[in-house]
Every structure is written in C-alpha cells, then in structure tokens.
mmCIF file with all atom_site columns, C-alpha atoms in Angstrom:
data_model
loop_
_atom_site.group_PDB
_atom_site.id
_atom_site.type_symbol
_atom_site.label_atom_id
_atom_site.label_alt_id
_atom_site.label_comp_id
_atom_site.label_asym_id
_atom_site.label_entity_id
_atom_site.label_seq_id
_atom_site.pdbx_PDB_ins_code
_atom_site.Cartn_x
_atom_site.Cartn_y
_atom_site.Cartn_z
_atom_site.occupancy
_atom_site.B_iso_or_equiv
_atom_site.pdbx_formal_charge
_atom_site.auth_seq_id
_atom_site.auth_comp_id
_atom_site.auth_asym_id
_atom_site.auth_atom_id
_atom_site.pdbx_PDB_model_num
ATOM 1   C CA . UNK O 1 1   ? 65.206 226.566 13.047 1.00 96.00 ? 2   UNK O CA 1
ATOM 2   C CA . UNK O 1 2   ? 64.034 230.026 14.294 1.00 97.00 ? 3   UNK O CA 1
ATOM 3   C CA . UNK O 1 3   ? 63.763 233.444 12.891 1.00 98.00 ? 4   UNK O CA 1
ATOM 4   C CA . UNK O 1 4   ? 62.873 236.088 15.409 1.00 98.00 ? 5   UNK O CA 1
ATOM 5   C CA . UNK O 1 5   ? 61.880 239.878 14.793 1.00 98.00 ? 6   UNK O CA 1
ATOM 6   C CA . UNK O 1 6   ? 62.254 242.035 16.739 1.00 98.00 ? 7   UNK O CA 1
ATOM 7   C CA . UNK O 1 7   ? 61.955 246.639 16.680 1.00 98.00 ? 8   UNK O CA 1
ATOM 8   C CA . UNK O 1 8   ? 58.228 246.849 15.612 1.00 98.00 ? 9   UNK O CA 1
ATOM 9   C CA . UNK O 1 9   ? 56.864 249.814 16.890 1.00 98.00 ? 10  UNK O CA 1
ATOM 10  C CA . UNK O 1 10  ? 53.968 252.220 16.678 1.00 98.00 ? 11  UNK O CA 1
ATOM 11  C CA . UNK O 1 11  ? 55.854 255.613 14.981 1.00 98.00 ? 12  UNK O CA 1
ATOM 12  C CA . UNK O 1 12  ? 54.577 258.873 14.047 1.00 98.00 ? 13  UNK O CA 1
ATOM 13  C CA . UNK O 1 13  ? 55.469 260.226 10.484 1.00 98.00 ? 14  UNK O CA 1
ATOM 14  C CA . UNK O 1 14  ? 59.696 261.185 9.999  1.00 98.00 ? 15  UNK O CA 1
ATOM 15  C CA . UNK O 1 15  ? 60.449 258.641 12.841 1.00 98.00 ? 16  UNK O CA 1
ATOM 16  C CA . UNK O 1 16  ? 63.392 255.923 12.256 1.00 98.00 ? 17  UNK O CA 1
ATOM 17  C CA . UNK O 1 17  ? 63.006 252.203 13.491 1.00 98.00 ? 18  UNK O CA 1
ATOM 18  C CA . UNK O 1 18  ? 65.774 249.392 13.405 1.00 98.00 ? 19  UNK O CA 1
ATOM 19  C CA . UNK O 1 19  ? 64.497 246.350 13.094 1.00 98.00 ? 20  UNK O CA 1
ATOM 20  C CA . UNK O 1 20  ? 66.602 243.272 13.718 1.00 98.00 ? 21  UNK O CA 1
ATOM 21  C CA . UNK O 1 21  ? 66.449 239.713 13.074 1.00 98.00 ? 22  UNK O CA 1
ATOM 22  C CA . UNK O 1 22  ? 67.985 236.933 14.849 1.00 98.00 ? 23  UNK O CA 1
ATOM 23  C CA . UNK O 1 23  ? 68.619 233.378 13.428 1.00 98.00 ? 24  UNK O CA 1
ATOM 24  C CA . UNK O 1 24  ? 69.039 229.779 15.198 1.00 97.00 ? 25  UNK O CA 1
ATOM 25  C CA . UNK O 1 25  ? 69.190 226.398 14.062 1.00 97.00 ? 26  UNK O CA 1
ATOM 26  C CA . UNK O 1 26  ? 70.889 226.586 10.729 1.00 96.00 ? 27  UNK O CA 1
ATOM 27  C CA . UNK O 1 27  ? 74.339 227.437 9.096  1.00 95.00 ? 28  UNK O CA 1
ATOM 28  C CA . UNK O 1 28  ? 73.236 231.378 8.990  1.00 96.00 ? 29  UNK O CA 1
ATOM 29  C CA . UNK O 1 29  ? 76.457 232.198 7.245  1.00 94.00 ? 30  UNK O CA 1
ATOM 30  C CA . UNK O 1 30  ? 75.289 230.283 3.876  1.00 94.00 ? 31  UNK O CA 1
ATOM 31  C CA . UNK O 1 31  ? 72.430 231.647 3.399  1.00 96.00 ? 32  UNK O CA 1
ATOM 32  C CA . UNK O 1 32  ? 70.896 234.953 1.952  1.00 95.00 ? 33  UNK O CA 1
ATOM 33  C CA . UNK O 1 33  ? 68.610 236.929 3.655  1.00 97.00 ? 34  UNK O CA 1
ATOM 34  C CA . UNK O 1 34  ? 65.900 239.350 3.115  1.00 97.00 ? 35  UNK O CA 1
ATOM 35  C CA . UNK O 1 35  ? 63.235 241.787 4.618  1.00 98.00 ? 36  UNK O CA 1
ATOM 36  C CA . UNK O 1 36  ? 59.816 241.410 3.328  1.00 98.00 ? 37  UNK O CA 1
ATOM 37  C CA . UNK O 1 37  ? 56.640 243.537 4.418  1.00 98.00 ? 38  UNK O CA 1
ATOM 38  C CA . UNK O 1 38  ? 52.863 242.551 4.298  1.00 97.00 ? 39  UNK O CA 1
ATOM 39  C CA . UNK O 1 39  ? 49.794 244.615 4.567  1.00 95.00 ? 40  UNK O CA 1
ATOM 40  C CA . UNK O 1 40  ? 46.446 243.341 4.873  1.00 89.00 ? 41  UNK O CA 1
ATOM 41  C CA . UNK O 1 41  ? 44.410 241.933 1.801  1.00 89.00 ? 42  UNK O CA 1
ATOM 42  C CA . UNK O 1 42  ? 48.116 241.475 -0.285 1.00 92.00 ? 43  UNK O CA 1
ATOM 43  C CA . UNK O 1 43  ? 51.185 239.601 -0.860 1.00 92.00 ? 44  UNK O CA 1
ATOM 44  C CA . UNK O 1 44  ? 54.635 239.660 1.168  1.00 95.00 ? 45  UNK O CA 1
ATOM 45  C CA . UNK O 1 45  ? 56.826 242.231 -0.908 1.00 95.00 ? 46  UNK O CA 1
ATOM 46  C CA . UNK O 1 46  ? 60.562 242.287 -0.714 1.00 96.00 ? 47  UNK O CA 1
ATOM 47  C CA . UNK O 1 47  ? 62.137 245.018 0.673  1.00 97.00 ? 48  UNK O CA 1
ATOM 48  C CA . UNK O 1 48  ? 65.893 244.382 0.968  1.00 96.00 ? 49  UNK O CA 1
ATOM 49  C CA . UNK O 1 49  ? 67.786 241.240 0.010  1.00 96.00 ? 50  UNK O CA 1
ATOM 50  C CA . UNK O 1 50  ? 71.762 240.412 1.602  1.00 96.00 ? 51  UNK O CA 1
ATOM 51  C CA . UNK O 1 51  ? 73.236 237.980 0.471  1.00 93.00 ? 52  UNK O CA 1
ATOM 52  C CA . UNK O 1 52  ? 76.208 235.738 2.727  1.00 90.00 ? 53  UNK O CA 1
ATOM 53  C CA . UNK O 1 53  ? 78.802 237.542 1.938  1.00 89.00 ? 54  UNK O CA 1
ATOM 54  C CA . UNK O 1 54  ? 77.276 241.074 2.252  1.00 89.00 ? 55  UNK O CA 1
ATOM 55  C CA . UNK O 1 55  ? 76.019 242.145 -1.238 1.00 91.00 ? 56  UNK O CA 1
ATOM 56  C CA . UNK O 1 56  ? 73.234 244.289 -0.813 1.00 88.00 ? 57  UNK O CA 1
ATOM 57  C CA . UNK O 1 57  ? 71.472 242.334 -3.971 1.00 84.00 ? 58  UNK O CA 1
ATOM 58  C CA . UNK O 1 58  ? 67.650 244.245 -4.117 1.00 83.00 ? 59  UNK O CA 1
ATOM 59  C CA . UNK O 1 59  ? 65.896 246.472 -2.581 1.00 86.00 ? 60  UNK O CA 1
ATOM 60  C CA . UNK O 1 60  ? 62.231 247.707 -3.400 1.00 89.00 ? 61  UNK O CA 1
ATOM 61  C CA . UNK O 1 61  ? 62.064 251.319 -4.961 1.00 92.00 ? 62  UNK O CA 1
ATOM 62  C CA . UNK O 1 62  ? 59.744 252.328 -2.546 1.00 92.00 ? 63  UNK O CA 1
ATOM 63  C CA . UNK O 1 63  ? 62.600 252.460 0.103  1.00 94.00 ? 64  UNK O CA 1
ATOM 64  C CA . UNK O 1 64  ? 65.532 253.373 -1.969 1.00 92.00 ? 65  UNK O CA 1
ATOM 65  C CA . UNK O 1 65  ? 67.751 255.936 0.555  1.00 93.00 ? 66  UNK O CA 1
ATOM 66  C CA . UNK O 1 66  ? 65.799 255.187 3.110  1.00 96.00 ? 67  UNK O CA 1
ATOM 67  C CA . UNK O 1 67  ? 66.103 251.868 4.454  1.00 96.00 ? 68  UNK O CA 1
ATOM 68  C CA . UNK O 1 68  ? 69.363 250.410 4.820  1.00 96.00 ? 69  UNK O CA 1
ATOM 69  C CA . UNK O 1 69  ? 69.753 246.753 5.348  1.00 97.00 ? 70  UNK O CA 1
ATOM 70  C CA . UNK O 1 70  ? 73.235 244.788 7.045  1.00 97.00 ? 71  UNK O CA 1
ATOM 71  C CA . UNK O 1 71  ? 74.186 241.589 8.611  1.00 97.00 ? 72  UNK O CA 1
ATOM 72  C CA . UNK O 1 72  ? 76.469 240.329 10.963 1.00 97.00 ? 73  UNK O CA 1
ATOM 73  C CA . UNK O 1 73  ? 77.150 236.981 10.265 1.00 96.00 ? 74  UNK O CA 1
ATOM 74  C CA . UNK O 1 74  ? 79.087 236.585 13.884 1.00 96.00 ? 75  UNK O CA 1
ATOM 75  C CA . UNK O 1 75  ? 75.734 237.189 15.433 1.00 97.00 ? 76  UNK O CA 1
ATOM 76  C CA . UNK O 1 76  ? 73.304 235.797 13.014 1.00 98.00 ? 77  UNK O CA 1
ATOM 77  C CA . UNK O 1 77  ? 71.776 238.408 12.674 1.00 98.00 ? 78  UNK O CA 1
ATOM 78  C CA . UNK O 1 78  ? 70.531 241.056 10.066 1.00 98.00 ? 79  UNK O CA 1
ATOM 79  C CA . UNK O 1 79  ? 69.079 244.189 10.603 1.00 98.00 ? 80  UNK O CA 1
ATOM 80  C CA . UNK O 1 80  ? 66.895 247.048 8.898  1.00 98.00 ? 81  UNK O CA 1
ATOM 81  C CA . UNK O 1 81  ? 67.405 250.561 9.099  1.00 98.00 ? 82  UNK O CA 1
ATOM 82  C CA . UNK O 1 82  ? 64.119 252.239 8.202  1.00 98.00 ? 83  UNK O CA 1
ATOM 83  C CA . UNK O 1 83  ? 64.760 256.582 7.941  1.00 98.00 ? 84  UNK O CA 1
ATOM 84  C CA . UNK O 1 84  ? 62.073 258.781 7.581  1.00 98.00 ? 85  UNK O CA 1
ATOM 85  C CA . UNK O 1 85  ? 59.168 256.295 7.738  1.00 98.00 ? 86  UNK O CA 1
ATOM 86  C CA . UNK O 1 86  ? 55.891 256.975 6.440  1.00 97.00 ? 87  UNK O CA 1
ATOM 87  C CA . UNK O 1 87  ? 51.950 255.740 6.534  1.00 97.00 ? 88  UNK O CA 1
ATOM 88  C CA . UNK O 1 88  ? 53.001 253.852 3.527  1.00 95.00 ? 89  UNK O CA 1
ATOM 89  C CA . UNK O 1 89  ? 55.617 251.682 5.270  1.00 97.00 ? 90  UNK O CA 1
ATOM 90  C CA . UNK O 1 90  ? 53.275 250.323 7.966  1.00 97.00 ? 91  UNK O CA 1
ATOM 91  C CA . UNK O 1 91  ? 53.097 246.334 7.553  1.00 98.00 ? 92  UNK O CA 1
ATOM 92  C CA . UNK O 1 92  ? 54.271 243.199 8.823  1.00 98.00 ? 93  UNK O CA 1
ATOM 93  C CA . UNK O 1 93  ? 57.958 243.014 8.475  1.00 98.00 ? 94  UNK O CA 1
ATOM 94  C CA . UNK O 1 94  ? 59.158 239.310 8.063  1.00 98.00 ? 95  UNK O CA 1
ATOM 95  C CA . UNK O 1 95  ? 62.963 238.388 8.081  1.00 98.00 ? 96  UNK O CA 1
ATOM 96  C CA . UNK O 1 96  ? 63.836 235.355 5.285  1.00 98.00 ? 97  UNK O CA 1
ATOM 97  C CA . UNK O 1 97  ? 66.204 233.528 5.128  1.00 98.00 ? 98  UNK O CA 1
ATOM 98  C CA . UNK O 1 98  ? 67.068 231.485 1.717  1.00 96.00 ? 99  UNK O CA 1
ATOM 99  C CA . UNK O 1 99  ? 69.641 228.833 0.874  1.00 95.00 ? 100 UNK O CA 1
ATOM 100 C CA . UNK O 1 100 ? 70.901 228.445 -3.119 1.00 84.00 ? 101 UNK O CA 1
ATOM 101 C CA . UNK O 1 101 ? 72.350 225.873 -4.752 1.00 86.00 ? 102 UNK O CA 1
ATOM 102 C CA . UNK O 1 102 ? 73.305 227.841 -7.777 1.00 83.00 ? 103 UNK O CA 1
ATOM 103 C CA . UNK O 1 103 ? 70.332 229.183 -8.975 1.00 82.00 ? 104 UNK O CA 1
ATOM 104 C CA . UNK O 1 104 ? 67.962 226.991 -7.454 1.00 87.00 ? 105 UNK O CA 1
ATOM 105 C CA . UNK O 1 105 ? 66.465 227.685 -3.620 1.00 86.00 ? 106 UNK O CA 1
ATOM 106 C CA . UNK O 1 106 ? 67.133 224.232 -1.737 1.00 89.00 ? 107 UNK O CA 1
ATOM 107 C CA . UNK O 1 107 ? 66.222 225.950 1.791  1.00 95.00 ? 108 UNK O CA 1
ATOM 108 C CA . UNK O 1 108 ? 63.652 228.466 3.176  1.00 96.00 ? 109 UNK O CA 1
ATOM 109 C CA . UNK O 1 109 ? 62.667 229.685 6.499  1.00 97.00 ? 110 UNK O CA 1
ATOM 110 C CA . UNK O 1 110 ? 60.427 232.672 8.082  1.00 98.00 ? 111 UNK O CA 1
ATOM 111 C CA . UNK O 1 111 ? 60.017 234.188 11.050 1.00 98.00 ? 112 UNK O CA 1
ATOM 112 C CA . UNK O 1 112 ? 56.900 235.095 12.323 1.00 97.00 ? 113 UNK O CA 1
ATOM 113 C CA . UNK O 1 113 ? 57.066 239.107 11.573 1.00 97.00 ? 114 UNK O CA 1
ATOM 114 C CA . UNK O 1 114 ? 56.838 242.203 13.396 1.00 98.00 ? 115 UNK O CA 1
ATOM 115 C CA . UNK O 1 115 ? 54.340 244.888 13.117 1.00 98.00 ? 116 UNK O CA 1
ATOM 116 C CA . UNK O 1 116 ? 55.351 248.624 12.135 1.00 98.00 ? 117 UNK O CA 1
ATOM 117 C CA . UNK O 1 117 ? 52.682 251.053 11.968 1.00 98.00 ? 118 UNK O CA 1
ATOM 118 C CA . UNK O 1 118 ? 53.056 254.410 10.998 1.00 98.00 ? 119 UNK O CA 1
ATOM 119 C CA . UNK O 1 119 ? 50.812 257.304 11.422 1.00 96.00 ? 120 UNK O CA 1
ATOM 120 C CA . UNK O 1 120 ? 50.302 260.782 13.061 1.00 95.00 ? 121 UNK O CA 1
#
C-alpha cells in the first residue's frame, strides 16, 4: 500500500498550490479520503474529507472557499486546490485514506506528507 504526495512548495503570501495524492496497493475506489495538515508541536487536523463516490463530506473552517478538494477515482488519485494561501496554512499536508464498514473504520493508510510553507 502507498500514498504519495506530491505539490509542496515554498509560496509567498496570495500564491495557489495543487497538491495531489496518488494511491497503490488497495481498492482506492472504496475508500474515503482526506487531506490533513500538521505543524510542529500539534496534532494532524483535517482539512478536506471525499468520500468514494465524490461527496465533499468536511472541510475545516479555516479553508472554507479556499481550498477545494476532488478525486479521480480512474487515477487514484485526489487532489487539493489551495487559493490564496497564507502563513497560517504552512504544515505538513498528509493524504488519508479510510475504509468503513458502516460506521466503523476497518482500514487506514498514510502517506508520508508534503511540506507547504508559506511566507513573504
């Protein structure tokens, strides 16, 4: 099973990033999948959750309107749309990916993240 980041980048303030996330080794198509961030000294937060069939199903308020999150299921692959990015975005952006049976996880996987940093 692999989860691979990728669009990290060093940005300056009002700059746009697409980050995209490529899966391997499981039925991608099952499973929901979600973009969570992590800055130093605290916790992974959730920043936008898909689910397999393309319901956009959370998203953090912090990046309501400006973050947009997809899939495409024929590539296994999701992706994250980050607009006008700012200092308070920089972290380590990990891609999850989360099998339910009903409302019970069965499966989880991460990938190993990559780094945005914003600043001027």
């Amino acid at each position: 099973v692999q989860l691979v980041e990728s669009g990290g980048d060093s940005v300056q303030p009002g700059a746009s990033l697409k980050l995209t996330c490529i899966a391997s080794g499981f039925t991608f198509d099952l499973f929901t999948m979600s973009w969570y961030r992590q800055t130093p000294g605290q916790g992974r937060e959730l920043v936008a959750r898909i689910t397999s069939g393309g319901r956009v199903t959370a998203f953090a308020d912090q990046v309501k309107g400006r973050f947009r999150i997809s899939r495409d299921n024929a590539k296994n692959s999701i992706y994250l749309q980050m607009d006008n990015l700012g200092p308070e975005d920089t972290a380590l952006y990990y891609c999850n990916a989360l099998r339910m049976h009903g409302m019970e996880p069965t499966l989880e996987y991460w990938g190993q993240g990559t780094q945005v940093t914003v600043s001027s």
